[in-house]
Amino acid sequence: MTVLSLSKALNEGMRKAMEDDPKVLIMGEDVGKLGGVFRVTDGLQKDFGEDRVIDTPLAESGIIGTAIGLALRGYRPVCEIQFDGFVFPAADQIITQLAKMPMRSLGAIKLPVVVRIPCGGGIGAVEHHSESPEAYFTHTAGLRVVACSNPADAYTMIQQSIRSDDPVLFFEPKRRYWEKADIDTTSTDWWTPLHAAKVVRQGADVTLLAYGPMVKTCLEAAAAAEEEGRSLEVVDLRSLNPLDEPVVLESVRRTGRVVVVHEAPVNSGFGAELAARITEQCFYHLEAPVLRVGGFSTPYPPSKLEEHYLPDLDRVLDAVDRAFGY
Amino acid sequence: MTVDASRGAEAPPELVQLLTPEGERVEHPDYDIDLTPEDVRSLYRDLVLVRRIDLEAVALQRQGELGIWASLLGQEAAQIGSGRALTDVDMAFPTYREHGVAWCRDVDPVKLLGLFRGVNHGGWDPQEHNFHLYTIVIGSQTLHAVGYAMGIQRDDANAATIVYFGDGATSQGDVNESFIWASVFNAPIVFFCQNNQWAISEPLEKQTRIPLYRRASGFGFPGVRVDGNDVFACLAVTRKALEAARTGQGPTLIEAFTYRMGAHTTTDDPTRYRVASELEAWKLKDPIERVKAYLFKNELADQAFFDSVDGEAGQLGADLRRRCLAMPDPQPLDIFDHVYSEPHALIDQERAQFAAYLEGFER
């Protein structure tokens, strides 16, 4: 077992993928000598060279557009978007090209491109550095959208994403980058499929559905609720597109109550999709409406206010209380 | 500051030309080309055949068989000249108007119609022809082309990439980013801008205050303006630029100075935004007529040759029409095909639900 932070686990995962396949490339702003602003690519250029770890000009559309071209030539680019709010200049290439080109070619083209996006708040950053843009991309057919929540998943999911022949948007919870866990990097039997959700805490009364940075918050909420005699189940979705529906629905049918928790604004967020699917398929199992906890319908606030914007343990537990109120 | 967005029929002085509109062969110090009579006849044949493909497609659209068509009328020389400069291993990235380049890459013309008839979004295998799919979003493909060229570099292959775009596209961020990437990475790529003077109804003056080829110098690579209605010059200039790319000399921007004689697409009405005299002036520069004049004057072809090419064009047009009408409609469940390369639960679920729904009508 090795103790690794989430950022180091991603680094080790990419290193492994690059060792396994010479076609794997890393590209983005500052990913080379600096090792990325979060040091996620630290040391990779030194070991694999400038042709495989490419410091790019400062233009996000250019990063994704050229990655598409490299993939057309048989490479497997892993792009870093420096911060969530900077993915929007690349949105055109992601949505109109990366997502749709394989279908446009009737399957002749595969685009194994990974777009890594450090996402979410909680690090005291300035504007456009704390957003959760996942719903823009789960809405786009042709993309896979995944979010890791812990070092072990980070290590495996990044490798699985790189191996996937489909484009993958890979959301990294930036405020969890420095959290550590034991990872057995020598084992080969821990490969949970990339699209699979995980029940990370079992419970009987309420299902908390979360992904990325909110999984830890939900686990803390579940631990606190236990002291009050409530048994909360926590499901880490891991993959948003495709969604592992069977795992979600099975949990909901057992508990009858659901609280969805994400950092992104609740309005038209991914929680709305979960609520709709659950209502449609588990209507008679529900003891309460599907409740959502998330960001407000405002831009992400200045950092002095972010503790009020971000769902915390109390807001999750408040929603749990409401779920019991029906 | 010099403002020169010259768009009129007068040839700007820096234009590389090897064949005048009157069919006279002229020399250029930097762009010599040695063409056998057979080469010239072959180029002439290409020009005539792609014009016929285009005219047939316009007719098919007018008769309701295609939803829309983007005509290449007037741009045949730019496309055939540059397309015939490519080797088999070079890769071409088109917009949606490069029917002549597709012809040079041996893409079956009927496959071009699929997109415009609405049976698919591009029905050929880009790897088989080294001709990428048509790209509708303006300028997006320039970045794909540069990335592909960076792949060629990493493969150490003796090949180059060419990417096509119009004068309007030069205003796009992606095109400018592609210039930066290509320059910084010294990518083996040729940027081939067909300046046909009009981006739908927006004239060149709305895109630039300087000649487009001069943009290249600001990005750190050479730019050249070629007579886009001169197939010899387009061939010579593109050949040289591709060779520079292949031998590690980096990118070149070619501005093919030409004119879109038809509408932007069949939904467009050029009479609303341009004067008839402009079109009449450009008709005198027709890319096919000047090669024909050259062949005649130099007795490199007789009437029987021209008749035979016309006959071939007629057959090609008839064949294209027949095969367009015979193109099968896609099936409803095809909607779900090829969205992902690997299995995807939601797609499978929706396919099954829609199939069950459709079966409900058959009972």
XYZ file of N, CA, C and O in Angstrom, chain A residues 143-311:
676
model
N -20.328 12.453 -25.139
C -19.285 12.596 -24.120
C -19.570 11.631 -22.977
O -20.728 11.345 -22.669
N -18.511 11.165 -22.343
C -18.658 10.528 -21.036
C -18.205 11.547 -20.002
O -17.228 12.257 -20.224
N -18.950 11.627 -18.918
C -18.635 12.605 -17.881
C -18.478 11.871 -16.561
O -19.417 11.197 -16.107
N -17.288 11.936 -15.982
C -17.042 11.237 -14.723
C -16.445 12.214 -13.715
O -15.892 13.253 -14.080
N -16.573 11.853 -12.439
C -16.039 12.703 -11.366
C -15.477 11.801 -10.270
O -16.202 10.961 -9.731
N -14.213 11.973 -9.971
C -13.634 11.165 -8.899
C -13.791 11.910 -7.572
O -13.919 13.139 -7.545
N -13.782 11.156 -6.495
C -14.006 11.779 -5.182
C -12.906 11.458 -4.185
O -12.866 12.047 -3.110
N -12.025 10.511 -4.515
C -11.021 10.074 -3.535
C -9.780 9.553 -4.261
O -9.834 9.272 -5.465
N -8.661 9.436 -3.578
C -7.414 9.046 -4.250
C -7.464 7.699 -4.967
O -6.950 7.575 -6.085
N -8.087 6.717 -4.380
C -8.091 5.392 -5.020
C -8.843 5.432 -6.341
O -8.375 4.900 -7.363
N -10.011 6.082 -6.328
C -10.759 6.213 -7.578
C -10.000 7.071 -8.582
O -10.017 6.800 -9.780
N -9.363 8.131 -8.082
C -8.606 8.997 -8.988
C -7.567 8.176 -9.745
O -7.411 8.316 -10.964
N -6.881 7.316 -9.031
C -5.819 6.501 -9.640
C -6.368 5.562 -10.716
O -5.798 5.447 -11.805
N -7.467 4.921 -10.407
C -8.004 3.961 -11.382
C -8.822 4.646 -12.472
O -8.687 4.321 -13.650
N -9.631 5.606 -12.070
C -10.544 6.210 -13.061
C -9.794 6.977 -14.141
O -10.222 7.003 -15.298
N -8.668 7.605 -13.785
C -7.940 8.335 -14.826
C -7.363 7.340 -15.842
O -7.382 7.594 -17.054
N -6.912 6.196 -15.351
C -6.379 5.191 -16.285
C -7.484 4.618 -17.163
O -7.293 4.396 -18.363
N -8.637 4.358 -16.548
C -9.768 3.834 -17.333
C -10.237 4.856 -18.365
O -10.585 4.483 -19.490
N -10.221 6.124 -17.965
C -10.655 7.169 -18.900
C -9.708 7.250 -20.091
O -10.131 7.429 -21.236
N -8.426 7.134 -19.818
C -7.428 7.200 -20.896
C -7.575 5.984 -21.820
O -7.418 6.090 -23.032
N -7.935 4.848 -21.249
C -8.108 3.641 -22.067
C -9.398 3.659 -22.881
O -9.532 2.914 -23.856
N -10.349 4.483 -22.462
C -11.637 4.498 -23.152
C -11.472 5.036 -24.576
O -10.736 5.994 -24.805
N -12.175 4.438 -25.508
C -12.157 4.932 -26.883
C -13.100 6.112 -27.086
O -13.145 6.691 -28.167
N -13.860 6.455 -26.067
C -14.762 7.607 -26.155
C -14.122 8.821 -25.495
O -13.275 8.680 -24.609
N -14.561 10.029 -25.875
C -14.103 11.222 -25.152
C -14.637 11.200 -23.719
O -15.807 10.890 -23.502
N -13.779 11.537 -22.780
C -14.181 11.549 -21.371
C -13.882 12.915 -20.775
O -12.756 13.411 -20.873
N -14.893 13.527 -20.161
C -14.657 14.726 -19.357
C -14.455 14.275 -17.919
O -15.345 13.645 -17.336
N -13.299 14.582 -17.398
C -12.875 14.026 -16.115
C -12.820 15.155 -15.088
O -11.934 16.013 -15.141
N -13.792 15.171 -14.198
C -13.865 16.242 -13.196
C -13.106 15.846 -11.939
O -13.329 14.767 -11.383
N -12.213 16.739 -11.520
C -11.380 16.495 -10.341
C -11.778 17.488 -9.245
O -11.795 18.694 -9.494
N -12.070 17.010 -8.042
C -12.496 17.909 -6.966
C -11.292 18.638 -6.390
O -10.560 18.104 -5.565
N -11.106 19.884 -6.820
C -9.814 20.510 -6.514
C -9.587 20.705 -5.022
O -8.473 20.655 -4.557
N -10.665 20.866 -4.253
C -10.406 21.055 -2.829
C -10.068 19.745 -2.120
O -9.729 19.734 -0.937
N -10.192 18.614 -2.841
C -9.790 17.312 -2.261
C -8.415 16.858 -2.758
O -7.982 15.753 -2.454
N -7.769 17.697 -3.562
C -6.478 17.289 -4.152
C -5.472 16.834 -3.095
O -4.629 15.980 -3.345
N -5.545 17.457 -1.916
C -4.481 17.207 -0.930
C -4.865 16.141 0.097
O -4.127 15.884 1.023
N -6.041 15.554 -0.075
C -6.454 14.509 0.881
C -5.820 13.185 0.502
O -5.698 12.851 -0.667
N -5.430 12.437 1.516
C -4.619 11.244 1.271
C -5.351 9.961 1.637
O -6.253 9.958 2.464
N -4.907 8.884 0.989
C -5.454 7.560 1.318
C -4.433 6.507 0.918
O -3.533 6.756 0.114
N -4.597 5.344 1.500
C -3.774 4.193 1.116
C -4.271 3.633 -0.213
O -5.462 3.368 -0.378
N -3.358 3.462 -1.136
C -3.744 2.873 -2.432
C -2.817 1.713 -2.726
O -1.590 1.836 -2.598
N -3.398 0.614 -3.127
C -2.582 -0.526 -3.534
C -2.406 -0.448 -5.051
O -3.256 -0.897 -5.817
N -1.295 0.149 -5.455
C -1.086 0.320 -6.899
C -0.581 -0.958 -7.562
O -0.423 -1.009 -8.782
N -0.326 -1.989 -6.751
C 0.157 -3.247 -7.343
C -0.988 -4.204 -7.626
O -0.848 -5.145 -8.400
N -2.112 -3.967 -6.994
C -3.244 -4.881 -7.158
C -3.865 -4.723 -8.548
O -3.809 -3.659 -9.156
N -4.428 -5.772 -9.041
C -5.117 -5.692 -10.330
C -6.583 -6.064 -10.203
O -7.288 -6.137 -11.197
N -7.043 -6.300 -8.979
C -8.429 -6.775 -8.863
C -9.382 -5.693 -8.361
O -10.487 -5.974 -7.959
N -8.913 -4.421 -8.383
C -9.798 -3.389 -7.882
C -10.497 -2.599 -8.977
O -11.033 -1.543 -8.778
N -10.460 -3.108 -10.188
C -11.038 -2.322 -11.284
C -12.563 -2.346 -11.278
O -13.194 -3.194 -11.875
N -13.143 -1.402 -10.609
C -14.578 -1.188 -10.762
C -14.767 -0.536 -12.129
O -13.994 0.340 -12.494
N -15.788 -0.957 -12.897
C -15.975 -0.304 -14.211
C -16.120 1.210 -14.071
O -16.671 1.694 -13.083
N -15.628 1.915 -15.078
C -15.629 3.386 -15.037
C -17.038 3.955 -14.844
O -17.223 4.964 -14.181
N -18.023 3.277 -15.434
C -19.382 3.827 -15.393
C -20.130 3.468 -14.111
O -21.265 3.902 -13.924
N -19.500 2.687 -13.228
C -20.247 2.146 -12.080
C -20.285 3.112 -10.908
O -19.284 3.720 -10.546
N -21.478 3.220 -10.299
C -21.604 3.949 -9.036
C -21.208 3.020 -7.891
O -21.187 1.800 -8.047
N -20.883 3.634 -6.749
C -20.501 2.833 -5.587
C -21.317 3.274 -4.373
O -21.432 4.480 -4.119
N -21.814 2.292 -3.650
C -22.399 2.612 -2.344
C -21.214 2.716 -1.382
O -20.576 1.715 -1.063
N -20.903 3.928 -0.952
C -19.701 4.099 -0.135
C -20.021 4.065 1.359
O -19.126 4.016 2.202
N -21.302 4.127 1.697
C -21.728 3.901 3.085
C -23.144 3.354 3.020
O -23.995 3.922 2.344
N -23.357 2.288 3.721
C -24.683 1.676 3.679
C -25.575 2.273 4.756
O -25.110 2.631 5.834
N -26.833 2.419 4.433
C -27.791 2.965 5.393
C -29.193 2.544 5.007
O -29.418 2.006 3.919
N -30.150 2.826 5.875
C -31.496 2.309 5.668
C -32.561 3.389 5.483
O -33.636 3.112 4.950
N -32.283 4.630 5.927
C -33.369 5.617 6.015
C -33.419 6.606 4.852
O -34.489 7.002 4.409
N -32.262 7.070 4.421
C -32.186 8.078 3.363
C -30.996 7.756 2.465
O -29.953 7.327 2.964
N -31.182 7.974 1.163
C -30.050 7.844 0.236
C -29.517 9.237 -0.090
O -30.286 10.102 -0.528
N -28.245 9.440 0.162
C -27.591 10.671 -0.283
C -26.874 10.359 -1.589
O -26.031 9.456 -1.640
N -27.205 11.099 -2.631
C -26.547 10.905 -3.931
C -25.567 12.056 -4.147
O -25.952 13.225 -4.085
N -24.308 11.715 -4.384
C -23.288 12.760 -4.530
C -22.197 12.277 -5.476
O -22.165 11.101 -5.880
N -21.339 13.207 -5.843
C -20.172 12.878 -6.671
C -19.105 13.931 -6.427
O -19.392 15.032 -5.929
N -17.888 13.608 -6.740
C -16.801 14.572 -6.613
C -16.638 15.075 -5.186
O -16.678 14.299 -4.225
N -16.510 16.406 -5.025
C -16.168 16.939 -3.706
C -17.239 16.708 -2.654
O -16.937 16.713 -1.456
N -18.488 16.503 -3.076
C -19.583 16.392 -2.099
C -19.694 15.005 -1.470
O -20.446 14.812 -0.511
N -18.950 14.036 -1.981
C -19.044 12.694 -1.402
C -18.538 12.718 0.036
O -19.174 12.173 0.951
N -17.416 13.392 0.235
C -16.868 13.458 1.590
C -17.824 14.193 2.529
O -18.042 13.771 3.672
N -18.395 15.285 2.045
C -19.356 16.036 2.860
C -20.527 15.134 3.260
O -20.993 15.161 4.408
N -20.992 14.340 2.308
C -22.128 13.451 2.592
C -21.738 12.353 3.586
O -22.548 11.963 4.440
N -20.523 11.874 3.483
C -20.073 10.851 4.444
C -20.013 11.446 5.853
O -20.391 10.794 6.840
N -19.560 12.685 5.940
C -19.515 13.352 7.247
C -20.931 13.570 7.783
O -21.195 13.387 8.983
N -21.820 13.933 6.871
C -23.219 14.138 7.284
C -23.822 12.822 7.781
O -24.559 12.795 8.779
N -23.508 11.741 7.088
C -24.043 10.428 7.479
C -23.511 10.021 8.846
O -24.245 9.454 9.676
N -22.231 10.321 9.101
C -21.648 9.984 10.407
C -22.330 10.795 11.506
O -22.644 10.261 12.586
N -22.593 12.067 11.217
C -23.259 12.912 12.216
C -24.698 12.450 12.445
O -25.181 12.434 13.584
N -25.373 12.075 11.380
C -26.777 11.640 11.501
C -26.895 10.365 12.318
O -27.890 10.147 13.015
N -25.868 9.538 12.193
C -25.894 8.275 12.932
C -26.024 8.533 14.434
O -26.700 7.798 15.156
N -25.371 9.629 14.875
C -25.436 9.971 16.301
C -26.855 10.339 16.713
O -27.206 10.258 17.876
N -27.643 10.775 15.715
C -29.044 11.105 15.998
C -29.960 9.927 15.699
O -31.191 10.075 15.666
N -29.360 8.790 15.418
C -30.157 7.589 15.209
C -30.699 7.418 13.801
O -31.602 6.620 13.565
N -30.163 8.205 12.852
C -30.623 8.063 11.476
C -29.548 7.368 10.640
O -28.368 7.651 10.774
N -30.009 6.497 9.795
C -29.085 5.680 9.008
C -29.089 6.176 7.552
O -30.061 5.966 6.823
N -28.046 6.858 7.155
C -27.982 7.420 5.804
C -27.070 6.575 4.913
O -25.965 6.224 5.309
N -27.561 6.308 3.731
C -26.743 5.608 2.733
C -26.123 6.668 1.812
O -26.790 7.629 1.431
N -24.861 6.481 1.483
C -24.201 7.442 0.584
C -23.775 6.715 -0.695
O -23.061 5.713 -0.637
N -24.251 7.229 -1.813
C -23.868 6.665 -3.108
C -22.977 7.670 -3.828
O -23.367 8.827 -4.024
N -21.774 7.230 -4.181
C -20.871 8.043 -5.000
C -21.154 7.684 -6.464
O -20.846 6.573 -6.912
N -21.741 8.611 -7.197
C -22.163 8.295 -8.576
C -20.979 7.972 -9.485
O -21.077 7.184 -10.403
N -19.845 8.663 -9.270
C -18.608 8.474 -10.048
C -18.796 8.822 -11.533
O -18.029 9.579 -12.091
N -19.793 8.237 -12.151
C -20.065 8.546 -13.561
C -21.427 9.235 -13.665
O -22.414 8.737 -13.127
N -21.453 10.391 -14.336
C -22.716 11.108 -14.533
C -23.308 10.781 -15.898
O -24.510 10.782 -16.093
N -22.444 10.542 -16.859
C -22.901 10.120 -18.184
C -21.950 9.058 -18.716
O -20.826 9.396 -19.027
N -22.375 7.781 -18.766
C -23.703 7.310 -18.376
C -23.844 7.234 -16.862
O -22.855 7.084 -16.158
N -25.080 7.318 -16.434
C -25.405 7.171 -15.014
C -25.619 5.688 -14.716
O -26.240 4.979 -15.514
N -25.087 5.255 -13.592
C -25.316 3.858 -13.184
C -26.682 3.786 -12.508
O -26.798 3.740 -11.284
N -27.700 3.761 -13.319
C -29.068 3.838 -12.812
C -29.434 2.685 -11.879
O -30.067 2.921 -10.837
N -29.081 1.452 -12.202
C -29.502 0.352 -11.318
C -29.043 0.532 -9.876
O -29.821 0.287 -8.950
N -27.817 0.976 -9.670
C -27.325 1.138 -8.303
C -28.104 2.245 -7.582
O -28.495 2.092 -6.419
N -28.364 3.327 -8.290
C -29.104 4.445 -7.698
C -30.520 4.000 -7.333
O -30.997 4.202 -6.205
N -31.190 3.383 -8.281
C -32.602 3.028 -8.062
C -32.745 1.963 -6.983
O -33.691 2.005 -6.181
N -31.805 1.043 -6.941
C -31.873 -0.024 -5.923
C -31.773 0.589 -4.535
O -32.508 0.213 -3.606
N -30.876 1.548 -4.378
C -30.711 2.213 -3.086
C -31.979 2.983 -2.712
O -32.464 2.893 -1.576
N -32.536 3.707 -3.687
C -33.728 4.510 -3.421
C -34.903 3.616 -3.023
O -35.679 3.929 -2.115
N -35.022 2.496 -3.686
C -36.145 1.586 -3.371
C -36.039 1.059 -1.947
O -37.040 0.775 -1.309
N -34.808 0.916 -1.462
C -34.636 0.413 -0.092
C -34.913 1.497 0.947
O -35.509 1.219 1.987
N -34.445 2.727 0.672
C -34.555 3.762 1.710
C -35.830 4.599 1.580
O -36.353 5.080 2.581
N -36.291 4.797 0.372
C -37.533 5.569 0.174
C -37.372 7.079 0.273
O -38.333 7.819 0.065
N -36.197 7.520 0.643
C -35.953 8.970 0.738
C -34.624 9.292 0.056
O -33.659 8.548 0.199
N -34.612 10.423 -0.657
C -33.415 10.775 -1.424
C -33.076 12.247 -1.256
O -33.952 13.099 -1.363
N -31.811 12.490 -1.007
C -31.302 13.864 -1.061
C -30.114 13.862 -2.034
O -29.181 13.082 -1.879
N -30.218 14.702 -3.050
C -29.131 14.846 -4.016
C -28.280 16.041 -3.595
O -28.826 17.102 -3.283
N -26.977 15.853 -3.607
C -26.088 16.930 -3.152
C -25.014 17.194 -4.209
O -24.278 16.285 -4.597
N -24.988 18.418 -4.718
C -23.858 18.804 -5.581
C -23.549 20.283 -5.408
O -24.373 21.039 -4.883
N -22.368 20.680 -5.817
C -21.971 22.084 -5.668
C -22.583 22.987 -6.719
O -22.774 24.178 -6.509
N -22.864 22.436 -7.876
C -23.401 23.244 -8.977
C -24.769 23.796 -8.591
O -25.459 23.219 -7.736
N -25.188 24.907 -9.199
C -26.522 25.428 -8.916
C -27.587 24.345 -9.080
O -27.522 23.525 -10.005
N -28.559 24.368 -8.179
C -29.629 23.364 -8.213
C -30.444 23.486 -9.495
O -30.802 22.489 -10.113
N -30.694 24.734 -9.905
C -31.548 24.959 -11.072
C -30.933 24.375 -12.341
O -29.840 24.755 -12.748
N -31.637 23.425 -12.950
C -31.160 22.728 -14.157
C -29.836 22.009 -13.926
O -29.089 21.765 -14.878
N -29.545 21.692 -12.710
C -28.316 20.953 -12.417
C -28.500 19.461 -12.614
O -29.587 18.990 -12.978
N -27.426 18.685 -12.354
C -27.529 17.246 -12.573
C -28.523 16.622 -11.600
O -29.121 15.590 -11.892
N -28.732 17.247 -10.451
C -29.713 16.745 -9.490
C -31.118 16.703 -10.067
O -31.925 15.835 -9.702
N -31.414 17.618 -10.954
C -32.734 17.630 -11.588
C -32.920 16.362 -12.413
O -34.004 15.758 -12.437
N -31.862 15.940 -13.082
C -31.916 14.716 -13.873
C -32.147 13.512 -12.961
O -32.974 12.631 -13.251
N -31.433 13.481 -11.845
C -31.588 12.372 -10.900
C -33.006 12.354 -10.337
O -33.646 11.295 -10.258
N -33.497 13.535 -9.967
C -34.842 13.608 -9.377
C -35.890 13.109 -10.367
O -36.805 12.364 -10.005
N -35.728 13.501 -11.610
C -36.702 13.089 -12.622
C -36.665 11.580 -12.839
O -37.703 10.915 -12.905
N -35.470 11.050 -12.952
C -35.354 9.597 -13.206
C -35.892 8.784 -12.032
O -36.561 7.764 -12.205
N -35.564 9.238 -10.828
C -36.008 8.517 -9.639
C -37.529 8.591 -9.519
O -38.204 7.595 -9.259
N -38.067 9.774 -9.754
C -39.525 9.936 -9.634
C -40.245 9.051 -10.650
O -41.260 8.419 -10.353
N -39.665 9.004 -11.842
C -40.307 8.232 -12.899
C -40.304 6.733 -12.596
O -41.250 6.024 -12.902
N -39.234 6.273 -11.978
C -39.066 4.824 -11.843
C -39.273 4.287 -10.431
O -39.377 3.074 -10.246
N -39.287 5.179 -9.436
C -39.437 4.707 -8.045
C -40.599 5.406 -7.349
O -40.604 5.525 -6.123
N -41.548 5.883 -8.105
C -42.600 6.737 -7.535
C -43.270 6.103 -6.304
O -43.443 6.735 -5.274
N -43.589 4.838 -6.429
C -44.340 4.199 -5.336
C -43.441 3.760 -4.187
O -43.920 3.302 -3.162
N -42.137 3.894 -4.357
C -41.213 3.574 -3.267
C -40.868 4.802 -2.441
O -40.261 4.687 -1.389
N -41.234 5.957 -2.940
C -40.781 7.191 -2.283
C -41.681 7.585 -1.113
O -42.915 7.590 -1.227
N -41.035 7.922 0.008
C -41.751 8.425 1.191
C -41.782 9.956 1.171
O -42.506 10.565 1.960
N -40.950 10.550 0.337
C -40.833 12.007 0.275
C -40.359 12.383 -1.117
O -39.804 11.540 -1.837
N -40.595 13.631 -1.534
C -40.051 14.036 -2.830
C -38.529 13.994 -2.804
O -37.921 14.089 -1.736
N -37.963 13.859 -3.997
C -36.500 13.923 -4.098
C -36.077 15.360 -3.810
O -36.549 16.285 -4.467
N -35.223 15.527 -2.835
C -34.785 16.875 -2.450
C -33.381 17.130 -2.964
O -32.581 16.203 -3.092
N -33.114 18.388 -3.246
C -31.803 18.751 -3.805
C -31.122 19.789 -2.931
O -31.770 20.737 -2.479
N -29.836 19.598 -2.742
C -29.010 20.574 -2.042
C -27.864 20.940 -2.977
O -27.186 20.048 -3.503
N -27.687 22.240 -3.193
C -26.610 22.632 -4.105
C -26.407 24.124 -4.086
O -26.846 24.820 -3.162
N -25.749 24.620 -5.120
C -25.478 26.042 -5.224
C -26.747 26.814 -5.549
O -27.755 26.247 -5.962
N -26.673 28.127 -5.338
C -27.821 28.990 -5.615
C -27.828 29.389 -7.092
O -26.874 29.123 -7.819
N -28.916 30.047 -7.501
C -29.019 30.495 -8.895
C -28.316 31.835 -9.044
O -28.894 32.823 -9.512
N -27.101 31.838 -8.641
C -26.263 33.039 -8.693
C -24.918 32.620 -9.272
O -24.590 31.448 -9.272
N -24.158 33.578 -9.756
C -22.766 33.231 -10.065
C -22.066 32.776 -8.785
O -22.493 33.138 -7.679
N -21.015 32.007 -8.942
C -20.245 31.600 -7.770
C -19.774 32.868 -7.058
O -19.234 33.780 -7.686
N -19.985 32.948 -5.740
C -19.738 34.219 -5.047
C -18.258 34.465 -4.773
O -17.436 33.559 -4.911
N -17.927 35.688 -4.327
C -16.557 35.948 -3.868
C -16.201 34.982 -2.735
O -17.081 34.523 -1.997
N -14.914 34.720 -2.583
C -14.522 33.614 -1.697
C -14.903 33.841 -0.238
O -15.108 32.880 0.499
N -15.046 35.106 0.173
C -15.462 35.351 1.564
C -16.882 34.852 1.831
O -17.325 34.771 2.966
N -17.616 34.579 0.742
C -18.995 34.109 0.905
C -19.168 32.640 0.539
O -20.255 32.090 0.663
N -18.093 32.003 0.087
C -18.308 30.680 -0.496
C -18.755 29.641 0.524
O -19.414 28.670 0.189
N -18.405 29.856 1.803
C -18.839 28.875 2.803
C -20.369 28.845 2.909
O -20.953 27.859 3.344
N -21.003 29.977 2.536
C -22.461 30.001 2.561
C -23.061 29.402 1.291
O -24.192 28.935 1.290
N -22.294 29.482 0.222
C -22.780 28.991 -1.080
C -22.637 27.468 -1.166
O -23.522 26.773 -1.672
N -21.531 26.972 -0.677
C -21.244 25.539 -0.821
C -22.085 24.719 0.160
O -22.185 25.065 1.342
N -22.673 23.640 -0.321
C -23.405 22.770 0.599
C -22.454 22.240 1.666
O -21.340 21.802 1.359
